[in-house]
Short mmCIF file of C-alpha atoms in Angstrom, two decimals:
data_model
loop_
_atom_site.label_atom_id
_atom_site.label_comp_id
_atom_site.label_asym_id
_atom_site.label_seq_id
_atom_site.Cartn_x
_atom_site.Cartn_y
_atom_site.Cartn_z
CA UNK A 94 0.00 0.00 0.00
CA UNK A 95 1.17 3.23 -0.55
CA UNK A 96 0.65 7.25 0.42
CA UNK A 97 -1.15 7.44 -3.33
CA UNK A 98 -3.92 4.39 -2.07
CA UNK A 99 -4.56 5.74 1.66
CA UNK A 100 -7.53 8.46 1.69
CA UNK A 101 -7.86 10.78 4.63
CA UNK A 102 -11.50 11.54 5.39
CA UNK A 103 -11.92 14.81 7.49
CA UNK A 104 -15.45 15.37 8.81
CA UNK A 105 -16.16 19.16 8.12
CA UNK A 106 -16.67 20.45 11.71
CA UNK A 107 -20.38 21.82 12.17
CA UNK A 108 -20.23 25.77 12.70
CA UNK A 109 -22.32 27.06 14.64
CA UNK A 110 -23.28 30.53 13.69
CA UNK A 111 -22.27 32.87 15.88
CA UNK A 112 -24.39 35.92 16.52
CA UNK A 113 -23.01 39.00 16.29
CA UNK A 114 -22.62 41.18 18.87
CA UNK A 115 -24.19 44.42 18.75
CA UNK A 116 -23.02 47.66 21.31
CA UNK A 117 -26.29 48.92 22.58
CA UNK A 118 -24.60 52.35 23.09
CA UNK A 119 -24.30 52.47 18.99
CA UNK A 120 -28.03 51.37 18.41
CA UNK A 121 -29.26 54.05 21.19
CA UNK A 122 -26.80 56.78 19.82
CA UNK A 123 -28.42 56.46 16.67
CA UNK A 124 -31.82 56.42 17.87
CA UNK A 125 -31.10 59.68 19.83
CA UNK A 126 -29.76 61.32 17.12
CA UNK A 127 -33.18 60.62 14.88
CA UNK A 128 -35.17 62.80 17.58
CA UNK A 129 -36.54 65.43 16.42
CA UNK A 130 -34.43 67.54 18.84
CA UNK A 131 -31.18 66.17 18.03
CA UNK A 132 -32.01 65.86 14.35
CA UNK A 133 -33.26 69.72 14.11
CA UNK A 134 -29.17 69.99 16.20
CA UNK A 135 -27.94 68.05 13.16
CA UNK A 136 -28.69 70.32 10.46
CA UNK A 137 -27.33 73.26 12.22
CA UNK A 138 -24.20 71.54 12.42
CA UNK A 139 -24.47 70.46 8.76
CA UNK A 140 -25.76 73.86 7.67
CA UNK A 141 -22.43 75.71 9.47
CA UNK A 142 -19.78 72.84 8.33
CA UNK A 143 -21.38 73.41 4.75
CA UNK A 144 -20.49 77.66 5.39
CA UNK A 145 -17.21 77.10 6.80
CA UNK A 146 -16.22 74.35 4.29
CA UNK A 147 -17.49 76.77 1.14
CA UNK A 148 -14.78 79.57 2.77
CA UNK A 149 -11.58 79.78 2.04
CA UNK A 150 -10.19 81.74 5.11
CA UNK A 151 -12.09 82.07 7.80
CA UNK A 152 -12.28 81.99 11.35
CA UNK A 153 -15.32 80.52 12.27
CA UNK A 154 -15.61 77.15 13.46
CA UNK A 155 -18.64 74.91 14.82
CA UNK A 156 -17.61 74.13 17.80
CA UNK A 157 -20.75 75.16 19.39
CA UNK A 158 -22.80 73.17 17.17
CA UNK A 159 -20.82 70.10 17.61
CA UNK A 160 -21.24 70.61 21.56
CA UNK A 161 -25.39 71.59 21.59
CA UNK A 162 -25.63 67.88 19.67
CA UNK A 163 -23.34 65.91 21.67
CA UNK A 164 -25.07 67.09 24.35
CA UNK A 165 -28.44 66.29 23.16
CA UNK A 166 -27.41 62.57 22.20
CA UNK A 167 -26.01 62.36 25.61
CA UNK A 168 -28.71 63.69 27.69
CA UNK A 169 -30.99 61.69 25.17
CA UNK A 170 -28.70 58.50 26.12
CA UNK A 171 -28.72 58.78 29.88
CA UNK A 172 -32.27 58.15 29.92
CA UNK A 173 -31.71 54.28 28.33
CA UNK A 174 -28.01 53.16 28.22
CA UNK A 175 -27.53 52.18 31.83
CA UNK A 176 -30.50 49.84 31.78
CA UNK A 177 -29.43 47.96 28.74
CA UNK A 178 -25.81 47.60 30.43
CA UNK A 179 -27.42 45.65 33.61
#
């Protein structure tokens, strides 16, 4: 008998499909940031990156409007996220 004649038979292990794991902080940080509050934040931010963006020198930034929506995702956040981390 030789290495040519001898067949090796490997059962394919069975996979189990994992599930993926999902960050509930993502899922809720979008959520908050479809409110009607936070969206209405949004398109001031948008609306200011699109004026600063279309200048070529300027000194404004928005800062401010980065801050009033991180703050209303936050506060919108504290409300849920701790419960879904118990």
């Amino acid at each position: 008998m030789s290495l040519k004649d001898l067949k090796v038979h490997a059962a394919a292990p069975e996979e189990e499909e994992e599930e993926e794991l999902v960050d509930p902080h993502d899922v809720l940080k979008e959520k908050c940031t479809a409110t009607s509050t936070c969206t209405a934040l949004k398109e001031k931010l948008d609306e200011c990156s699109d004026r600063v963006n279309s200048k070529s020198n300027t000194t404004e930034t928005c800062y401010e409007e980065l801050i009033d929506l991180i703050q209303c995702v936050d506060h919108c956040l504290e409300k849920t996220l701790f419960s879904k981390l118990a």
